[in-house]
Short mmCIF file of N, CA and C in Angstrom, two decimals:
data_model
loop_
_atom_site.label_atom_id
_atom_site.label_comp_id
_atom_site.label_asym_id
_atom_site.label_seq_id
_atom_site.Cartn_x
_atom_site.Cartn_y
_atom_site.Cartn_z
N UNK A 17 47.74 51.20 13.87
CA UNK A 17 47.53 49.41 14.21
C UNK A 17 48.07 49.22 15.51
N UNK A 18 47.40 47.98 15.80
CA UNK A 18 48.37 47.06 17.40
C UNK A 18 48.78 46.33 17.29
N UNK A 19 50.10 46.08 18.69
CA UNK A 19 50.45 44.82 18.47
C UNK A 19 49.56 43.53 19.37
N UNK A 20 47.89 43.65 18.60
CA UNK A 20 47.84 42.25 19.21
C UNK A 20 47.69 42.05 18.10
N UNK A 21 47.67 40.70 18.43
CA UNK A 21 47.69 39.55 17.61
C UNK A 21 46.72 38.90 17.22
N UNK A 22 46.52 38.86 15.59
CA UNK A 22 44.82 38.62 15.17
C UNK A 22 44.22 37.32 15.79
N UNK A 23 42.39 37.24 16.31
CA UNK A 23 42.27 36.46 17.10
C UNK A 23 40.94 36.87 15.34
N UNK A 24 40.49 35.17 15.54
CA UNK A 24 39.26 34.99 14.74
C UNK A 24 38.33 35.05 15.64
N UNK A 25 36.98 35.78 15.22
CA UNK A 25 35.80 36.12 15.85
C UNK A 25 34.97 34.99 15.28
N UNK A 26 33.61 34.82 15.50
CA UNK A 26 32.32 33.80 15.56
C UNK A 26 32.16 33.48 13.98
N UNK A 27 32.63 35.00 13.25
CA UNK A 27 32.06 34.81 11.72
C UNK A 27 33.16 34.15 10.66
N UNK A 28 34.37 33.47 11.48
CA UNK A 28 35.66 33.29 11.06
C UNK A 28 36.72 34.07 10.58
N UNK A 29 35.95 35.71 10.76
CA UNK A 29 36.74 36.30 10.33
C UNK A 29 37.78 37.13 11.21
N UNK A 30 38.64 37.74 10.70
CA UNK A 30 40.54 37.61 11.79
C UNK A 30 39.74 39.29 12.23
N UNK A 31 39.63 39.44 13.94
CA UNK A 31 39.11 40.59 14.85
C UNK A 31 40.07 42.01 13.96
N UNK A 32 39.75 42.94 13.63
CA UNK A 32 40.91 44.20 13.27
C UNK A 32 40.34 45.22 15.06
N UNK A 33 41.84 45.69 14.90
CA UNK A 33 42.17 46.45 16.16
C UNK A 33 42.00 48.01 16.02
N UNK A 34 41.47 48.36 16.70
CA UNK A 34 41.68 50.48 16.24
C UNK A 34 43.02 50.87 17.50
N UNK A 35 42.96 51.84 17.02
CA UNK A 35 44.67 52.44 17.36
C UNK A 35 44.94 52.58 18.74
N UNK A 36 43.74 52.09 19.75
CA UNK A 36 44.27 52.62 21.00
C UNK A 36 44.32 50.53 21.43
N UNK A 37 43.89 49.41 20.67
CA UNK A 37 44.23 48.11 20.84
C UNK A 37 43.08 47.37 21.45
N UNK A 38 41.76 48.04 21.47
CA UNK A 38 40.42 47.86 21.42
C UNK A 38 39.95 47.21 19.80
N UNK A 39 39.00 45.60 20.25
CA UNK A 39 38.30 45.43 19.25
C UNK A 39 38.01 46.25 18.93
N UNK A 40 38.02 46.75 17.38
CA UNK A 40 37.10 48.19 16.74
C UNK A 40 35.77 47.47 16.45
N UNK A 41 35.27 48.47 16.87
CA UNK A 41 33.02 48.32 16.87
C UNK A 41 32.55 48.21 15.57
N UNK A 42 33.31 49.14 15.00
CA UNK A 42 33.11 49.96 13.48
C UNK A 42 33.38 48.99 12.49
N UNK A 43 34.92 47.91 12.45
CA UNK A 43 35.24 47.06 11.56
C UNK A 43 34.88 45.48 11.84
N UNK A 44 34.40 45.40 12.63
CA UNK A 44 34.00 43.78 13.11
C UNK A 44 32.39 43.58 12.92
N UNK A 45 32.13 42.62 12.59
CA UNK A 45 30.96 42.45 13.45
C UNK A 45 30.34 42.66 14.93
N UNK A 46 29.17 42.93 15.16
CA UNK A 46 28.71 42.84 16.44
C UNK A 46 29.29 41.49 17.07
N UNK A 47 29.16 40.71 16.58
CA UNK A 47 28.69 38.68 17.40
C UNK A 47 30.23 39.02 17.55
N UNK A 48 31.51 38.96 16.33
CA UNK A 48 32.79 39.17 16.87
C UNK A 48 33.67 40.23 17.98
N UNK A 49 32.98 41.21 17.95
CA UNK A 49 33.00 42.08 19.31
C UNK A 49 32.46 41.47 20.59
N UNK A 50 31.48 40.90 20.35
CA UNK A 50 30.67 40.27 22.16
C UNK A 50 31.68 39.04 22.21
N UNK A 51 32.44 38.84 21.08
CA UNK A 51 32.91 37.31 20.98
C UNK A 51 34.46 37.28 21.74
N UNK A 52 34.84 38.19 21.06
CA UNK A 52 36.56 39.02 21.53
C UNK A 52 36.37 39.85 23.09
N UNK A 53 34.97 40.12 23.07
CA UNK A 53 35.72 41.40 24.78
C UNK A 53 34.46 40.39 25.87
N UNK A 54 34.09 38.94 25.35
CA UNK A 54 33.61 38.02 26.31
C UNK A 54 32.08 38.92 26.91
N UNK A 55 31.15 39.73 25.39
CA UNK A 55 29.96 40.03 25.84
C UNK A 55 29.20 39.15 25.27
N UNK A 56 29.26 38.28 24.87
CA UNK A 56 28.19 36.88 24.10
C UNK A 56 26.78 36.82 24.67
N UNK A 57 25.88 37.62 23.95
CA UNK A 57 24.25 36.98 25.40
C UNK A 57 24.52 34.72 24.65
N UNK A 58 23.56 34.93 26.02
CA UNK A 58 23.42 33.21 25.85
C UNK A 58 22.39 32.76 25.29
N UNK A 59 21.43 33.82 24.04
CA UNK A 59 20.73 33.82 23.47
C UNK A 59 20.96 33.02 22.12
N UNK A 60 22.35 33.08 22.02
CA UNK A 60 22.70 32.85 20.56
C UNK A 60 22.76 31.53 19.73
N UNK A 61 21.65 31.42 18.89
CA UNK A 61 22.05 29.48 18.70
C UNK A 61 22.23 29.93 17.14
N UNK A 62 22.21 28.46 16.45
CA UNK A 62 22.24 28.63 14.97
C UNK A 62 23.64 28.76 14.23
N UNK A 63 24.45 28.62 15.25
CA UNK A 63 26.52 28.38 15.05
C UNK A 63 26.21 27.35 14.51
N UNK A 64 27.63 27.49 13.21
CA UNK A 64 27.45 25.87 12.94
C UNK A 64 28.85 25.07 13.49
N UNK A 65 29.24 23.96 12.46
CA UNK A 65 29.90 23.26 13.42
C UNK A 65 31.25 24.03 13.38
N UNK A 66 31.84 25.13 12.34
CA UNK A 66 32.92 25.56 12.32
C UNK A 66 33.31 27.32 13.40
N UNK A 67 31.89 27.77 14.02
CA UNK A 67 31.74 28.93 14.63
C UNK A 67 31.28 29.97 14.03
N UNK A 68 30.45 29.32 12.71
CA UNK A 68 30.25 30.85 11.85
C UNK A 68 28.54 31.47 12.46
N UNK A 69 28.17 32.12 11.73
CA UNK A 69 26.23 31.74 11.79
C UNK A 69 25.74 31.20 10.53
N UNK A 70 24.93 30.85 11.13
CA UNK A 70 24.35 29.72 10.24
C UNK A 70 23.67 30.57 8.99
N UNK A 71 23.04 30.22 8.44
CA UNK A 71 22.43 30.86 7.10
C UNK A 71 20.86 32.02 8.03
N UNK A 72 20.64 33.01 7.61
CA UNK A 72 19.96 33.88 8.16
C UNK A 72 18.45 33.83 7.85
N UNK A 73 18.54 33.38 6.85
CA UNK A 73 16.91 32.70 6.67
C UNK A 73 16.38 31.72 7.65
N UNK A 74 17.14 30.53 7.84
CA UNK A 74 17.19 29.86 8.70
C UNK A 74 16.18 30.10 9.98
N UNK A 75 17.33 31.59 10.80
CA UNK A 75 16.74 32.25 11.43
C UNK A 75 16.09 32.13 11.21
N UNK A 76 15.90 33.40 10.69
CA UNK A 76 14.49 33.92 10.60
C UNK A 76 13.30 33.10 10.16
N UNK A 77 13.03 32.14 9.82
CA UNK A 77 12.11 31.48 8.91
C UNK A 77 11.95 32.04 8.16
N UNK A 78 12.92 33.17 7.17
CA UNK A 78 12.76 33.52 5.76
C UNK A 78 12.82 32.77 4.70
N UNK A 79 12.05 33.10 3.35
CA UNK A 79 12.57 31.87 2.72
C UNK A 79 13.44 32.43 1.88
N UNK A 80 14.50 32.44 1.23
CA UNK A 80 15.47 33.60 0.47
C UNK A 80 15.23 33.46 -0.99
N UNK A 81 14.91 34.18 -1.91
CA UNK A 81 14.83 34.45 -2.88
C UNK A 81 15.78 35.37 -3.61
N UNK A 82 16.73 34.61 -4.51
CA UNK A 82 17.96 35.42 -4.48
C UNK A 82 17.99 35.25 -6.30
N UNK A 83 19.22 36.17 -6.65
CA UNK A 83 19.34 37.10 -7.23
C UNK A 83 19.43 35.58 -8.32
N UNK A 84 18.77 35.86 -9.60
CA UNK A 84 19.36 34.55 -10.14
C UNK A 84 21.14 34.07 -10.72
N UNK A 85 21.13 33.30 -10.85
CA UNK A 85 23.09 32.90 -10.68
C UNK A 85 23.83 32.94 -9.55
N UNK A 86 22.97 33.47 -8.50
CA UNK A 86 23.49 33.80 -7.15
C UNK A 86 23.54 32.84 -6.31
N UNK A 87 24.79 32.67 -5.54
CA UNK A 87 24.25 31.74 -4.08
C UNK A 87 23.89 32.51 -3.36
N UNK A 88 24.15 33.71 -2.88
CA UNK A 88 24.22 34.48 -1.65
C UNK A 88 23.63 35.69 -1.25
N UNK A 89 23.39 35.94 -3.01
CA UNK A 89 22.90 37.66 -2.77
C UNK A 89 21.64 37.29 -2.96
N UNK A 90 20.23 37.87 -1.90
CA UNK A 90 18.75 37.73 -1.45
C UNK A 90 18.13 39.10 -2.78
N UNK A 91 17.19 38.73 -3.46
CA UNK A 91 16.47 39.86 -4.26
C UNK A 91 15.83 41.15 -3.38
N UNK A 92 16.49 42.13 -2.86
CA UNK A 92 15.84 43.13 -2.00
C UNK A 92 15.84 44.19 -2.78
N UNK A 93 14.37 44.86 -2.06
CA UNK A 93 13.72 45.92 -2.74
C UNK A 93 14.98 47.29 -2.40
N UNK A 94 15.05 48.43 -3.08
CA UNK A 94 16.08 49.96 -2.83
C UNK A 94 15.15 50.13 -1.77
N UNK A 95 16.25 50.61 -0.79
CA UNK A 95 15.87 51.55 0.42
C UNK A 95 14.81 52.27 0.61
N UNK A 96 13.70 52.38 1.46
CA UNK A 96 12.98 53.34 1.33
C UNK A 96 14.03 54.59 2.48
N UNK A 97 12.80 55.63 2.26
CA UNK A 97 13.45 56.48 3.09
C UNK A 97 13.46 56.43 4.99
N UNK A 98 12.57 55.03 5.19
CA UNK A 98 13.53 55.19 6.82
C UNK A 98 14.66 54.35 6.57
N UNK A 99 14.52 53.45 5.94
CA UNK A 99 15.71 52.28 6.19
C UNK A 99 16.92 52.98 5.81
N UNK A 100 17.02 53.69 4.28
CA UNK A 100 17.93 54.67 4.33
C UNK A 100 18.18 55.81 5.62
N UNK A 101 17.65 56.26 5.93
CA UNK A 101 17.86 56.94 7.04
C UNK A 101 18.41 56.70 8.15
N UNK A 102 17.79 56.01 8.68
CA UNK A 102 18.77 55.02 9.71
C UNK A 102 19.75 54.49 9.32
N UNK A 103 20.23 53.71 8.41
CA UNK A 103 21.95 54.05 7.56
C UNK A 103 22.73 54.36 7.32
N UNK A 104 22.15 55.96 6.56
CA UNK A 104 22.79 57.36 7.10
C UNK A 104 23.29 57.98 8.27
N UNK A 105 21.73 57.58 9.39
CA UNK A 105 22.53 57.88 10.89
C UNK A 105 23.35 57.45 11.14
N UNK A 106 23.94 56.06 10.81
CA UNK A 106 24.48 55.17 11.81
C UNK A 106 25.67 55.33 10.99
N UNK A 107 25.96 55.49 9.60
CA UNK A 107 27.03 56.19 8.77
C UNK A 107 27.79 57.72 9.73
N UNK A 108 26.67 58.49 9.89
CA UNK A 108 27.47 59.89 10.63
C UNK A 108 27.54 59.87 11.51
N UNK A 109 26.80 59.13 12.50
CA UNK A 109 26.91 59.37 13.93
C UNK A 109 28.59 58.05 14.16
N UNK A 110 28.41 56.92 13.44
CA UNK A 110 29.97 56.10 13.49
C UNK A 110 30.75 57.07 13.13
N UNK A 111 30.76 58.24 11.93
CA UNK A 111 32.23 58.30 11.32
C UNK A 111 32.57 59.79 12.61
N UNK A 112 31.36 60.10 13.39
CA UNK A 112 31.53 61.38 14.87
C UNK A 112 32.16 60.25 15.87
N UNK A 113 31.99 59.78 15.81
CA UNK A 113 32.29 58.55 17.19
C UNK A 113 33.76 58.04 17.06
N UNK A 114 34.41 57.85 15.89
CA UNK A 114 35.62 57.74 15.37
C UNK A 114 36.89 59.07 14.62
N UNK A 115 36.05 60.23 15.12
CA UNK A 115 36.61 61.15 14.67
C UNK A 115 37.65 61.53 15.42
N UNK A 116 39.39 61.88 15.54
CA UNK A 116 39.90 62.20 16.45
C UNK A 116 39.49 63.34 17.43
N UNK A 117 40.06 62.43 18.86
CA UNK A 117 39.53 63.67 19.90
C UNK A 117 40.66 65.11 19.49
N UNK A 118 41.62 65.05 19.01
CA UNK A 118 42.03 66.80 18.34
C UNK A 118 42.80 66.32 17.12
N UNK A 119 41.72 67.01 16.49
CA UNK A 119 41.68 66.57 15.14
C UNK A 119 42.71 67.86 14.40
N UNK A 120 43.60 67.51 13.13
CA UNK A 120 44.32 68.45 12.92
C UNK A 120 43.78 69.64 12.05
N UNK A 121 43.90 70.16 11.23
CA UNK A 121 43.34 71.58 10.65
C UNK A 121 42.89 70.70 9.41
N UNK A 122 43.53 69.71 8.71
CA UNK A 122 43.12 69.07 7.60
C UNK A 122 42.02 67.91 8.23
N UNK A 123 42.16 67.38 9.23
CA UNK A 123 41.13 66.24 9.63
C UNK A 123 39.69 67.61 9.55
N UNK A 124 39.78 68.69 9.88
CA UNK A 124 38.49 69.34 10.04
C UNK A 124 37.99 69.96 8.96
N UNK A 125 39.11 70.79 8.20
CA UNK A 125 38.08 70.74 6.73
C UNK A 125 37.71 69.82 5.95
N UNK A 126 38.24 68.38 6.42
CA UNK A 126 37.68 66.81 5.11
C UNK A 126 36.64 67.09 5.93
N UNK A 127 36.19 66.94 7.87
CA UNK A 127 34.81 66.18 7.99
C UNK A 127 33.85 67.37 7.49
N UNK A 128 34.11 68.68 7.64
CA UNK A 128 32.90 70.04 6.98
C UNK A 128 33.19 69.52 5.75
N UNK A 129 33.99 69.15 4.88
CA UNK A 129 33.63 69.06 3.02
C UNK A 129 32.73 67.63 2.95
N UNK A 130 33.22 66.97 3.95
CA UNK A 130 32.18 65.87 3.72
C UNK A 130 31.15 65.53 4.23
N UNK A 131 30.76 66.68 5.14
CA UNK A 131 28.87 66.90 5.70
C UNK A 131 28.65 67.92 4.68
N UNK A 132 29.13 69.02 4.34
CA UNK A 132 28.68 69.63 2.99
C UNK A 132 28.41 68.62 1.68
N UNK A 133 29.30 67.83 1.28
CA UNK A 133 29.11 66.75 0.43
C UNK A 133 27.31 65.91 0.20
N UNK A 134 27.76 65.44 1.64
CA UNK A 134 26.74 64.17 1.86
C UNK A 134 25.39 64.94 1.97
N UNK A 135 24.89 66.54 2.36
CA UNK A 135 23.85 67.16 2.57
C UNK A 135 24.03 67.64 0.47
N UNK A 136 24.75 67.15 -0.59
CA UNK A 136 24.27 67.91 -1.25
C UNK A 136 24.25 65.85 -2.30
N UNK A 137 24.47 65.35 -1.86
CA UNK A 137 24.43 63.92 -3.06
C UNK A 137 23.34 62.92 -1.89
N UNK A 138 23.04 63.55 -0.82
CA UNK A 138 21.81 62.46 -0.34
C UNK A 138 20.49 61.90 -1.04
N UNK A 139 20.11 60.52 -1.42
CA UNK A 139 19.23 60.73 -2.45
C UNK A 139 17.81 61.18 -2.16
N UNK A 140 17.26 61.77 -1.22
CA UNK A 140 16.09 61.97 -0.44
C UNK A 140 16.74 63.18 -0.82
N UNK A 141 15.77 64.36 -2.12
CA UNK A 141 15.68 65.52 -2.23
C UNK A 141 15.45 66.48 -1.25
N UNK A 142 14.45 66.11 -0.67
CA UNK A 142 13.96 67.26 0.22
C UNK A 142 15.06 66.82 1.74
N UNK A 143 15.41 65.68 2.27
CA UNK A 143 16.07 65.19 3.32
C UNK A 143 17.47 66.34 2.81
N UNK A 144 18.07 66.64 1.41
CA UNK A 144 19.10 67.16 1.56
C UNK A 144 18.92 68.31 1.13
N UNK A 145 17.86 68.85 0.94
CA UNK A 145 17.85 70.17 1.50
C UNK A 145 17.79 70.42 2.80
N UNK A 146 17.24 70.02 3.16
CA UNK A 146 16.75 70.18 4.70
C UNK A 146 18.42 70.05 5.28
N UNK A 147 18.92 68.55 5.50
CA UNK A 147 20.51 69.14 6.26
C UNK A 147 21.08 69.84 5.82
N UNK A 148 21.04 70.17 3.88
CA UNK A 148 22.24 71.40 3.99
C UNK A 148 21.81 72.92 4.53
N UNK A 149 19.94 73.02 4.70
CA UNK A 149 20.08 74.62 5.57
C UNK A 149 20.17 74.17 6.89
N UNK A 150 20.64 72.93 7.29
CA UNK A 150 20.74 72.85 9.00
C UNK A 150 22.45 73.27 8.90
N UNK A 151 22.85 72.90 8.27
CA UNK A 151 24.41 72.61 8.25
C UNK A 151 24.94 74.57 7.82
N UNK A 152 24.21 74.86 7.28
CA UNK A 152 24.44 76.69 6.78
C UNK A 152 23.72 77.15 8.63
N UNK A 153 22.69 76.53 9.09
CA UNK A 153 22.94 77.14 9.83
C UNK A 153 23.01 77.26 11.37
N UNK A 154 23.84 75.97 11.24
CA UNK A 154 24.22 75.73 12.35
C UNK A 154 25.46 74.65 12.12
N UNK A 155 26.46 75.86 11.72
CA UNK A 155 28.35 75.42 10.98
C UNK A 155 28.59 73.87 11.87
N UNK A 156 28.88 72.40 11.41
CA UNK A 156 29.24 71.59 12.04
C UNK A 156 30.41 71.73 13.43
N UNK A 157 30.33 71.07 14.22
CA UNK A 157 30.94 71.76 14.93
C UNK A 157 32.21 70.41 14.81
N UNK A 158 33.54 70.85 14.54
CA UNK A 158 34.81 69.88 14.25
C UNK A 158 35.77 70.00 14.90
N UNK A 159 36.35 70.46 15.64
CA UNK A 159 37.17 71.05 17.20
C UNK A 159 37.47 69.99 17.98
N UNK A 160 36.46 68.70 17.94
CA UNK A 160 36.83 67.77 18.88
C UNK A 160 36.01 66.74 18.50
N UNK A 161 36.20 65.41 18.82
CA UNK A 161 35.62 64.65 19.26
C UNK A 161 33.96 64.74 19.66
N UNK A 162 34.20 65.11 20.68
CA UNK A 162 32.88 65.19 22.04
C UNK A 162 32.31 66.24 20.89
N UNK A 163 33.05 67.53 20.17
CA UNK A 163 32.25 68.72 20.33
C UNK A 163 31.47 68.14 18.68
N UNK A 164 31.77 67.54 17.77
CA UNK A 164 30.98 66.38 16.67
C UNK A 164 29.96 65.99 17.22
N UNK A 165 30.37 64.63 17.95
CA UNK A 165 29.39 63.80 18.09
C UNK A 165 28.05 64.57 18.54
N UNK A 166 28.18 65.69 19.62
CA UNK A 166 26.90 66.32 20.21
C UNK A 166 26.18 67.13 19.20
N UNK A 167 27.11 67.76 18.57
CA UNK A 167 26.88 68.59 16.99
C UNK A 167 25.53 67.59 16.05
N UNK A 168 26.42 66.65 15.91
CA UNK A 168 25.72 65.34 15.11
C UNK A 168 24.28 64.87 15.55
N UNK A 169 24.13 64.74 17.03
CA UNK A 169 23.51 64.26 17.49
C UNK A 169 22.03 65.07 17.77
N UNK A 170 22.82 66.44 18.22
CA UNK A 170 21.98 68.00 17.96
C UNK A 170 20.93 68.60 16.33
N UNK A 171 21.62 66.93 15.27
CA UNK A 171 21.30 67.47 14.04
C UNK A 171 20.42 66.89 14.08
N UNK A 172 20.57 65.22 14.81
CA UNK A 172 19.69 64.17 14.41
C UNK A 172 18.53 64.74 15.38
N UNK A 173 18.41 65.18 16.42
CA UNK A 173 17.33 65.40 17.19
C UNK A 173 16.42 66.23 16.85
N UNK A 174 16.68 67.48 15.69
CA UNK A 174 16.29 68.34 14.81
C UNK A 174 15.13 67.44 13.88
N UNK A 175 15.91 66.26 13.43
CA UNK A 175 14.91 65.28 12.55
C UNK A 175 14.35 64.25 13.09
N UNK A 176 14.10 64.27 14.58
CA UNK A 176 13.64 63.25 15.28
C UNK A 176 12.22 64.29 15.57
N UNK A 177 12.86 65.29 15.88
CA UNK A 177 11.12 66.05 16.26
C UNK A 177 10.18 66.36 15.08
N UNK A 178 10.74 67.15 14.21
CA UNK A 178 10.15 67.06 12.68
C UNK A 178 9.33 65.77 12.42
N UNK A 179 9.60 64.28 12.75
CA UNK A 179 9.15 63.36 12.27
C UNK A 179 8.19 62.65 13.38
N UNK A 180 8.01 64.05 14.24
CA UNK A 180 7.37 63.83 15.73
C UNK A 180 8.12 61.91 16.51
N UNK A 181 9.35 61.96 16.31
CA UNK A 181 9.69 60.85 17.19
C UNK A 181 10.46 61.50 18.76
N UNK A 182 11.10 60.92 19.14
CA UNK A 182 11.02 61.07 20.68
C UNK A 182 12.89 61.52 20.37
N UNK A 183 13.23 62.38 20.94
CA UNK A 183 14.77 62.96 21.06
C UNK A 183 15.79 62.36 21.88
N UNK A 184 16.44 62.15 21.48
CA UNK A 184 17.84 61.14 22.39
C UNK A 184 18.80 62.37 23.19
N UNK A 185 19.03 61.51 24.49
CA UNK A 185 19.58 62.65 25.21
C UNK A 185 20.91 62.83 25.16
N UNK A 186 21.91 63.44 24.26
CA UNK A 186 22.69 63.83 23.84
C UNK A 186 24.23 63.45 24.86
N UNK A 187 23.41 63.95 26.12
CA UNK A 187 24.78 63.36 26.53
C UNK A 187 25.29 61.71 26.75
N UNK A 188 24.87 61.26 26.04
CA UNK A 188 24.81 59.16 25.67
C UNK A 188 25.18 59.27 24.36
N UNK A 189 25.98 60.12 23.96
CA UNK A 189 26.14 60.06 22.72
C UNK A 189 27.07 58.96 22.33
N UNK A 190 28.08 58.99 23.38
CA UNK A 190 29.42 58.49 23.17
C UNK A 190 29.28 57.05 23.72
N UNK A 191 27.99 56.80 24.55
CA UNK A 191 28.12 55.59 24.61
C UNK A 191 27.35 54.93 23.99
N UNK A 192 26.71 55.78 22.90
CA UNK A 192 25.68 54.96 22.00
C UNK A 192 26.74 54.35 20.65
N UNK A 193 27.84 55.70 20.41
CA UNK A 193 27.80 55.38 19.11
C UNK A 193 29.59 54.88 19.06
N UNK A 194 30.42 55.25 20.54
CA UNK A 194 31.51 54.83 20.62
C UNK A 194 31.76 54.17 20.75
N UNK A 195 31.45 53.82 22.83
CA UNK A 195 31.93 52.75 23.95
C UNK A 195 31.10 52.32 24.20
N UNK A 196 30.21 52.17 23.97
CA UNK A 196 28.81 50.78 24.34
C UNK A 196 27.99 51.24 25.86
N UNK A 197 27.35 50.03 26.24
CA UNK A 197 26.84 50.76 27.28
C UNK A 197 27.45 49.74 28.06
N UNK A 198 27.44 49.68 29.18
CA UNK A 198 27.79 49.54 30.99
C UNK A 198 26.97 47.81 30.84
N UNK A 199 27.57 46.98 31.26
CA UNK A 199 26.26 45.49 31.37
C UNK A 199 26.25 45.55 32.62
#
């Protein structure tokens, strides 16, 4: 951790910093991150008087159908394959982006183990078997953050091709998943 004094973000939570002293993108809300880095867009509305985000339903116009006995948890259906896929790729790319630039042997082994286990427990059996096969045929590149980030991007593109989606230019993986885009 760094010596940066805690700051409060727009969500009312304390800002968490990464080991380089920058606000951690993976540990803070996007709104908090933008607030601290000065990248708040002018379109943010519906902030309450204490600076926290207002009711999401009020922003979207959706009515809340809450779980009985809850004041905050909505009745939401289990994720379908698309929602699960987006969330999973977000997790995998974020893990790669936060992987050490020069990992230890232990960190390399843990990442390989994580990806192997992930390919076995993924809820979509077909997807799991496909990812397991990809790992078997294309060993995860865990020697550095750069290698792992590009490997993950290439793995994702392989799936994109199968789903007839456009491929992502892997030269931009770091901007997309770690550093952000220059404004």
